[in-house]
Short mmCIF file of C-alpha atoms in Angstrom, two decimals:
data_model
loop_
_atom_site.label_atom_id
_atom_site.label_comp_id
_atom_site.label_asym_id
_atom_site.label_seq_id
_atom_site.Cartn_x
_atom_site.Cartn_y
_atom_site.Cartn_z
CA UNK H 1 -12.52 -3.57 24.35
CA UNK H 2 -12.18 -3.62 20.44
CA UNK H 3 -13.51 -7.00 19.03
CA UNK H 4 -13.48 -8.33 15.76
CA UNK H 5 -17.17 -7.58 15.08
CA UNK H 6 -16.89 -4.64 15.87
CA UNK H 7 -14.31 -3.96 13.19
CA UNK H 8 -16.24 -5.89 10.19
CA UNK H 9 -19.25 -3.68 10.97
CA UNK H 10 -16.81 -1.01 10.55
CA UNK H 11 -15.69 -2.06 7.22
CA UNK H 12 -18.86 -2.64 5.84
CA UNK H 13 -20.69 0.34 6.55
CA UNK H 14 -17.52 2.32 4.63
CA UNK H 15 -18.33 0.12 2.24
CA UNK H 16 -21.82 0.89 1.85
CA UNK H 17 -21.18 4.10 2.18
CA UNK H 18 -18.23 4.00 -0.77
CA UNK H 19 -20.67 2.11 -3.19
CA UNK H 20 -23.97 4.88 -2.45
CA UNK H 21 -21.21 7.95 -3.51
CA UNK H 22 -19.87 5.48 -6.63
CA UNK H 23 -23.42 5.04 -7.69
CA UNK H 24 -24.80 8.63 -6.94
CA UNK H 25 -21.59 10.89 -7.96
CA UNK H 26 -22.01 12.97 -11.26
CA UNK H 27 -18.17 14.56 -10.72
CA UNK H 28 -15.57 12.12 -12.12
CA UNK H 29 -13.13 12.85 -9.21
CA UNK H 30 -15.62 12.29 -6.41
CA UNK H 31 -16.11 8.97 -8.44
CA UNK H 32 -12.39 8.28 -7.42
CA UNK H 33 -12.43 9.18 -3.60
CA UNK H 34 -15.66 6.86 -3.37
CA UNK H 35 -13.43 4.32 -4.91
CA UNK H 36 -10.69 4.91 -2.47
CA UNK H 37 -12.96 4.26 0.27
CA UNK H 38 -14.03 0.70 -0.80
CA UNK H 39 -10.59 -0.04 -1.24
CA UNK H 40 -9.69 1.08 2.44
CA UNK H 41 -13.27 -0.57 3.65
CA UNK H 42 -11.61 -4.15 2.39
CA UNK H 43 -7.91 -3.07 3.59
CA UNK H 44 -10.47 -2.79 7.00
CA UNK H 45 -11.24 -6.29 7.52
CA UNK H 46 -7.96 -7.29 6.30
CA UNK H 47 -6.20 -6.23 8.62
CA UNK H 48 -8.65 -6.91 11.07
CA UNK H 49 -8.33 -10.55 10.54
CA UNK H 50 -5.03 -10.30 10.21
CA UNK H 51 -4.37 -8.93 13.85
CA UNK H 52 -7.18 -10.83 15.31
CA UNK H 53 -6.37 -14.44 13.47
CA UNK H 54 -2.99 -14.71 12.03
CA UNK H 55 -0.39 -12.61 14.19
CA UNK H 56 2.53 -14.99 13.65
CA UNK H 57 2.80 -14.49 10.03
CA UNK H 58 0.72 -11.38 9.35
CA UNK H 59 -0.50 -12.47 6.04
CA UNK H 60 -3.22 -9.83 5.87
CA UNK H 61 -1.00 -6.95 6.27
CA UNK H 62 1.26 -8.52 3.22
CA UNK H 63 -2.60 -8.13 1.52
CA UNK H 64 -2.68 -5.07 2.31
CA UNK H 65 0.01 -3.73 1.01
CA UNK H 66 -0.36 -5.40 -2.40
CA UNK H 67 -4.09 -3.50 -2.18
CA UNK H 68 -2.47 -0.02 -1.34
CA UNK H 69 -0.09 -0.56 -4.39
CA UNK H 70 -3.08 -1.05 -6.36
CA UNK H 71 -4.80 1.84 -5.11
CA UNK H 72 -1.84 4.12 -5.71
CA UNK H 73 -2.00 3.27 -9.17
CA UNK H 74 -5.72 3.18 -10.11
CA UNK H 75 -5.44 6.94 -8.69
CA UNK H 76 -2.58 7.75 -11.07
CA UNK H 77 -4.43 6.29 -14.54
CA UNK H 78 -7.63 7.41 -13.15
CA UNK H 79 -6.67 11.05 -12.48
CA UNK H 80 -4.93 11.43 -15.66
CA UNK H 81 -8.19 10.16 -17.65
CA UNK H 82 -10.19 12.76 -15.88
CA UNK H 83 -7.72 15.57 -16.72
CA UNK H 84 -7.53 14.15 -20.66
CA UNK H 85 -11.45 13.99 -20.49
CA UNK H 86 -11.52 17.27 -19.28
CA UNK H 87 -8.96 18.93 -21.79
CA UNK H 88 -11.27 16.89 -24.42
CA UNK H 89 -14.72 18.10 -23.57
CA UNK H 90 -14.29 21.36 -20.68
CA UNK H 91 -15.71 19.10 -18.14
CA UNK H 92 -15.60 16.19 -15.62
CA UNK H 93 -19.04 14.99 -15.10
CA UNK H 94 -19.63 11.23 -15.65
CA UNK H 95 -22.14 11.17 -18.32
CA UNK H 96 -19.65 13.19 -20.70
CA UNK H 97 -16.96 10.13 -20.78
CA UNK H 98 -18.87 9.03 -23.74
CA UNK H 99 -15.68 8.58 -26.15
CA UNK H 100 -15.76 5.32 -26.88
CA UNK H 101 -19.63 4.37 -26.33
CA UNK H 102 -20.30 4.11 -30.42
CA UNK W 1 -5.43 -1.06 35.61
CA UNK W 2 -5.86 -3.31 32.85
CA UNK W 3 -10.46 -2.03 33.02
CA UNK W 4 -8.76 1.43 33.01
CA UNK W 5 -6.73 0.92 29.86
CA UNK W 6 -9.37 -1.26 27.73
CA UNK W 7 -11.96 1.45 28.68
CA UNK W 8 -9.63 4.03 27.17
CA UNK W 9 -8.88 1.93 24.55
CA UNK W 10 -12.62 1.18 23.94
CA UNK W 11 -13.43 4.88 23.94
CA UNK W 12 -10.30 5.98 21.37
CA UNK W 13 -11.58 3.46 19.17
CA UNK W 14 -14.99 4.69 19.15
CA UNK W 15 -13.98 8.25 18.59
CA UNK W 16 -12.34 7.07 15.56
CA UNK W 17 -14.66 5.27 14.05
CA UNK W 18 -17.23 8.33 14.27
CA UNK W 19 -14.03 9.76 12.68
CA UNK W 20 -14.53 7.22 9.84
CA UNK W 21 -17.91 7.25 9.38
CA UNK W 22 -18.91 11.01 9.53
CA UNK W 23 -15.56 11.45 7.27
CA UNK W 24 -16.70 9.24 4.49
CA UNK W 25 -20.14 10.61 4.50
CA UNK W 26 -18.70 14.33 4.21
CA UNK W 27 -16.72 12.19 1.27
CA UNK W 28 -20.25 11.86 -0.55
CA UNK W 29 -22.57 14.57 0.46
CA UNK W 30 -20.29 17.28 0.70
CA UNK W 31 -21.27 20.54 -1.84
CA UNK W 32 -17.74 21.68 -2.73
CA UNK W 33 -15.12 18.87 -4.37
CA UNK W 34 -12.58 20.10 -2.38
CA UNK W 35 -14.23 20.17 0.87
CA UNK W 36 -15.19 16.30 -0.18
CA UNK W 37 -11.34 16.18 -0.77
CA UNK W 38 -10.35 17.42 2.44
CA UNK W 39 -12.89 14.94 4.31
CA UNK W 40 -11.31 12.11 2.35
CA UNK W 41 -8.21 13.14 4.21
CA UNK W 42 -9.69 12.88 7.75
CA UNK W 43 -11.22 9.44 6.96
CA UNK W 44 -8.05 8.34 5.51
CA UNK W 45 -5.86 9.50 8.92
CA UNK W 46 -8.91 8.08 10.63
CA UNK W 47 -8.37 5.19 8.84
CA UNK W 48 -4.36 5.18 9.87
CA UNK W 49 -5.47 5.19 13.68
CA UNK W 50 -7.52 2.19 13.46
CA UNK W 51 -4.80 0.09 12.03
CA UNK W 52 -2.10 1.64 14.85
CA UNK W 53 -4.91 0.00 17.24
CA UNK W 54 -4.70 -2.97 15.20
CA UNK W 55 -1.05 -2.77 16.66
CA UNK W 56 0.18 -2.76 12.66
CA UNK W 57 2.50 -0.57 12.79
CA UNK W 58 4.19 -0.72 8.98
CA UNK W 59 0.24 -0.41 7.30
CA UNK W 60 -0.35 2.54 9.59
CA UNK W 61 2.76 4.39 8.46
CA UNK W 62 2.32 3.10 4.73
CA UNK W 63 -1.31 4.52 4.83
CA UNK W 64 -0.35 8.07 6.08
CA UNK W 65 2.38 7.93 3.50
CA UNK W 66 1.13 6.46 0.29
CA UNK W 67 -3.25 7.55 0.71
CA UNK W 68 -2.55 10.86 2.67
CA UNK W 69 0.73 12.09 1.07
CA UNK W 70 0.50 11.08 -2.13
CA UNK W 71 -3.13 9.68 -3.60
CA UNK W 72 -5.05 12.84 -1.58
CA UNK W 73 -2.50 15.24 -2.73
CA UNK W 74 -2.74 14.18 -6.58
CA UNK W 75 -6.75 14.39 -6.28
CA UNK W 76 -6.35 17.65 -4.75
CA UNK W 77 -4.18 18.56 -7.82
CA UNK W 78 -6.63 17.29 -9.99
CA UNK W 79 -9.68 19.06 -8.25
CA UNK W 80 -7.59 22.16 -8.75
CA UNK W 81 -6.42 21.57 -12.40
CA UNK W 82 -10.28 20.53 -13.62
CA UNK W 83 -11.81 23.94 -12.03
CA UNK W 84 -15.22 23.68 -10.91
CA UNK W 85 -18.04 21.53 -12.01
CA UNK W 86 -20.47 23.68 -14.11
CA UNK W 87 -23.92 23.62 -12.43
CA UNK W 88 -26.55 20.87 -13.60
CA UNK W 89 -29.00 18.80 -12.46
CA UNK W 90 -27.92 16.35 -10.48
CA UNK W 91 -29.33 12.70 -10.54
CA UNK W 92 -32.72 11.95 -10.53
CA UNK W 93 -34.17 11.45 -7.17
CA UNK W 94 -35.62 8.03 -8.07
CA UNK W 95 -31.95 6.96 -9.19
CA UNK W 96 -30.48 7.81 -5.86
CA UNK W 97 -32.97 6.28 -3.97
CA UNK W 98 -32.32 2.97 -6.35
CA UNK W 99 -29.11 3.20 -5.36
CA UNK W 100 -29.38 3.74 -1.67
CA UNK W 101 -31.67 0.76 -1.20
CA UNK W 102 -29.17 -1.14 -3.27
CA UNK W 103 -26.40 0.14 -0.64
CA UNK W 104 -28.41 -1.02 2.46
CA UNK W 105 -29.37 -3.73 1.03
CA UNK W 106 -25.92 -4.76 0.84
CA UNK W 107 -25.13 -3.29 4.22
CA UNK W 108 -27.67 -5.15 6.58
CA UNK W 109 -26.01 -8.79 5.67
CA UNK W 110 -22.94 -7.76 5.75
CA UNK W 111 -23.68 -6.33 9.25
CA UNK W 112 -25.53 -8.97 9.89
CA UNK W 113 -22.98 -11.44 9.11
CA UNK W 114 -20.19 -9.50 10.89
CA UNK W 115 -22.19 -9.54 14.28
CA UNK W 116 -22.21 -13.33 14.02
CA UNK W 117 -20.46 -15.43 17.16
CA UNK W 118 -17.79 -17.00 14.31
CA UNK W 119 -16.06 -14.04 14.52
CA UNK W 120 -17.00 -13.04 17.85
CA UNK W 121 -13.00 -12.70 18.87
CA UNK W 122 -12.36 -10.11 21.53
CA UNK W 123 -8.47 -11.23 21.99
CA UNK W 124 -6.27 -8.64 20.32
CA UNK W 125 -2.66 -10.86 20.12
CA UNK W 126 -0.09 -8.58 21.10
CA UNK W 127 2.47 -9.17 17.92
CA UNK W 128 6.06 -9.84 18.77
CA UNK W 129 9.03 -8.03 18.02
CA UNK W 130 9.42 -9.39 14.42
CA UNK W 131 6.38 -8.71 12.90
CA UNK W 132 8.10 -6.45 10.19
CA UNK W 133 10.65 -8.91 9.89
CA UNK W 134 7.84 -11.88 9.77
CA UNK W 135 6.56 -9.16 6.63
CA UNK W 136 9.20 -8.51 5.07
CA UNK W 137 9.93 -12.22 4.82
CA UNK W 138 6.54 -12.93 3.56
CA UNK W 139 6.91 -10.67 0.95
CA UNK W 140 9.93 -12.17 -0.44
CA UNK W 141 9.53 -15.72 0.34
CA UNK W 142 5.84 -16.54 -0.44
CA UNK W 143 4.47 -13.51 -2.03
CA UNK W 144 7.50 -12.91 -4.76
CA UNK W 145 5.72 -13.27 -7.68
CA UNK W 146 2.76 -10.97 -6.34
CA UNK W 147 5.18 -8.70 -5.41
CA UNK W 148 7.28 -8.36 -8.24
CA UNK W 149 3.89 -8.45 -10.52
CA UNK W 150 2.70 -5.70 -8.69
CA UNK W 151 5.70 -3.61 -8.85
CA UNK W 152 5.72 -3.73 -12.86
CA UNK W 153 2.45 -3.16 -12.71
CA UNK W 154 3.08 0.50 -10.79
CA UNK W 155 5.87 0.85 -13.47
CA UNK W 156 2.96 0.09 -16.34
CA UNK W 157 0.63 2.19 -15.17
CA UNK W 158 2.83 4.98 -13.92
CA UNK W 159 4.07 5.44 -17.28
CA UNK W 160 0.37 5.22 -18.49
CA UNK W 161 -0.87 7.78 -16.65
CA UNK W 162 2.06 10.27 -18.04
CA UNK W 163 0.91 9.41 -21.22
CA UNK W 164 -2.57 9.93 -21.10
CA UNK W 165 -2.43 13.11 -19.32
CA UNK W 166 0.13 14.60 -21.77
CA UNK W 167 -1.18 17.67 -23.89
CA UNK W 168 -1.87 16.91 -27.25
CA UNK W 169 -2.20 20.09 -29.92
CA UNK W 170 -4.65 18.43 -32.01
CA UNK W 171 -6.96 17.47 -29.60
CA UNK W 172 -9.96 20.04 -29.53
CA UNK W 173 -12.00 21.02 -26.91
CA UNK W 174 -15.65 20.14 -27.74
CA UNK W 175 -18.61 19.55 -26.01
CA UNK W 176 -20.85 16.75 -26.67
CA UNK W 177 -23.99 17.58 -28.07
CA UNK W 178 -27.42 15.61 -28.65
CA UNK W 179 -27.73 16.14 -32.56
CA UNK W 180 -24.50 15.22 -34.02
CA UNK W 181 -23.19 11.47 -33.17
CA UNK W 182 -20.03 11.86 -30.72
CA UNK W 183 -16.43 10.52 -31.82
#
């Protein structure tokens, strides 16, 4: 039987998970997919309070889908950084996106 | 009929959160970016299954469509445009075990939290027939100005992303160095 804790555990372990490979990653674009999992770790317990708590009017999946949009575009300006950074200095490793520092 | 179903059920669902979990841990520790691409893709499908258990339908279909098609496919591009990572030392051990403890120690009350009896709810509603319609309503009747914010906002940053990634001649290539002060 799937219960509700059982799905909240769920999203926060992909969440813990998501924030150890932000901290940790060195490669801009592994930056990005660790991003993408926090953002699917909270679309998680959205969705499973929606379905558990509010089936009449679904509000969590409307959530959801505003967080998706979101996510679709944070992926588009975020790639396109990493491929300017790289053109700019021949790599994507974090510490180089040091542009604007001073 | 109804033990033989929720066991089934039970044991899909656990399958797919193993799916999840060993997915987004290939996401982190894998060697190659592009096998760490690739097991972002399996979490994300993963991902899609648990909210077709969730018996939401439109989210399910939205995920495969919008994550899978199009935000793993334009990291894949950009994993393939950027080459491979030169090799250098990675973090620091210290660092990453900062940064784990920091993770647990956000994970254990989180977990612990979850496990409480508040949400102890085991009753998965079945939704009726118009649960699309009961979104699709929502969206335009409560959420309108989220949803026509957000929309510019994919127009803004669409546009954004074209022209930040455009090639530009009089940008050199140049790598930072320690004894001259960067840009």
């Amino acid at each position: 039987m799937i219960d509700l804790n059982h799905c909240l555990v769920l999203g926060a372990c992909l969440f813990c998970i998501g924030l150890y490979g932000l901290l940790t990653a060195d490669n801009t674009v592994r930056a990005l997919m660790c991003l993408e999992l926090l953002f699917n770790a909270v679309n998680i317990n959205l969705l499973a309070f929606s379905s558990f708590l509010d089936t009449v009017q679904s509000r969590g999946q409307i959530f959801a889908l505003f967080v998706i949009t979101i996510a679709a575009a944070e992926a588009a300006i975020g790639l396109s950084i990493v491929l300017a950074v790289h053109r700019a200095r021949g790599s994507s490793r974090l510490s180089f996106l040091t542009l604007l520092r001073w | 009929m109804d033990i033989v179903f929720d066991t089934y059920r039970s044991s899909l669902f656990t399958a797919i959160e193993l799916g999840v979990f060993f997915g987004s841990i290939g996401v982190v520790v894998a060697p190659s970016m592009i096998y760490a691409a690739f097991s972002l893709g399996i979490t994300l499908l993963s991902i899609a299954f648990v909210y077709l258990l969730f018996n939401a339908d439109l989210l399910a279909a939205a995920q495969v469509l919008v994550y899978i098609g199009a935000i793993n496919v334009l990291i894949v591009f950009a994993i393939m445009l950027v080459g491979p990572a030169p090799l250098l030392p990675s973090r620091p051990l210290a660092y990453r075990l900062l940064c784990f403890g920091a993770a647990s120690g956000l994970c254990l009350p989180l977990v612990f939290a979850s496990t409480e009896g508040l949400w102890n709810k085991t009753k998965l509603e079945i939704p009726g027939e118009d649960e699309i319609v009961q979104i699709g309503i929502g969206l335009f009747d409560r959420f309108l100005l989220p949803f026509e914010t957000v929309s510019l906002l994919l127009l803004v940053a669409l546009i954004g992303a074209i022209w930040i990634a455009r090639a530009r001649p009089e940008m050199k290539r140049e790598m930072p160095s320690q004894d001259k002060p960067l840009l």
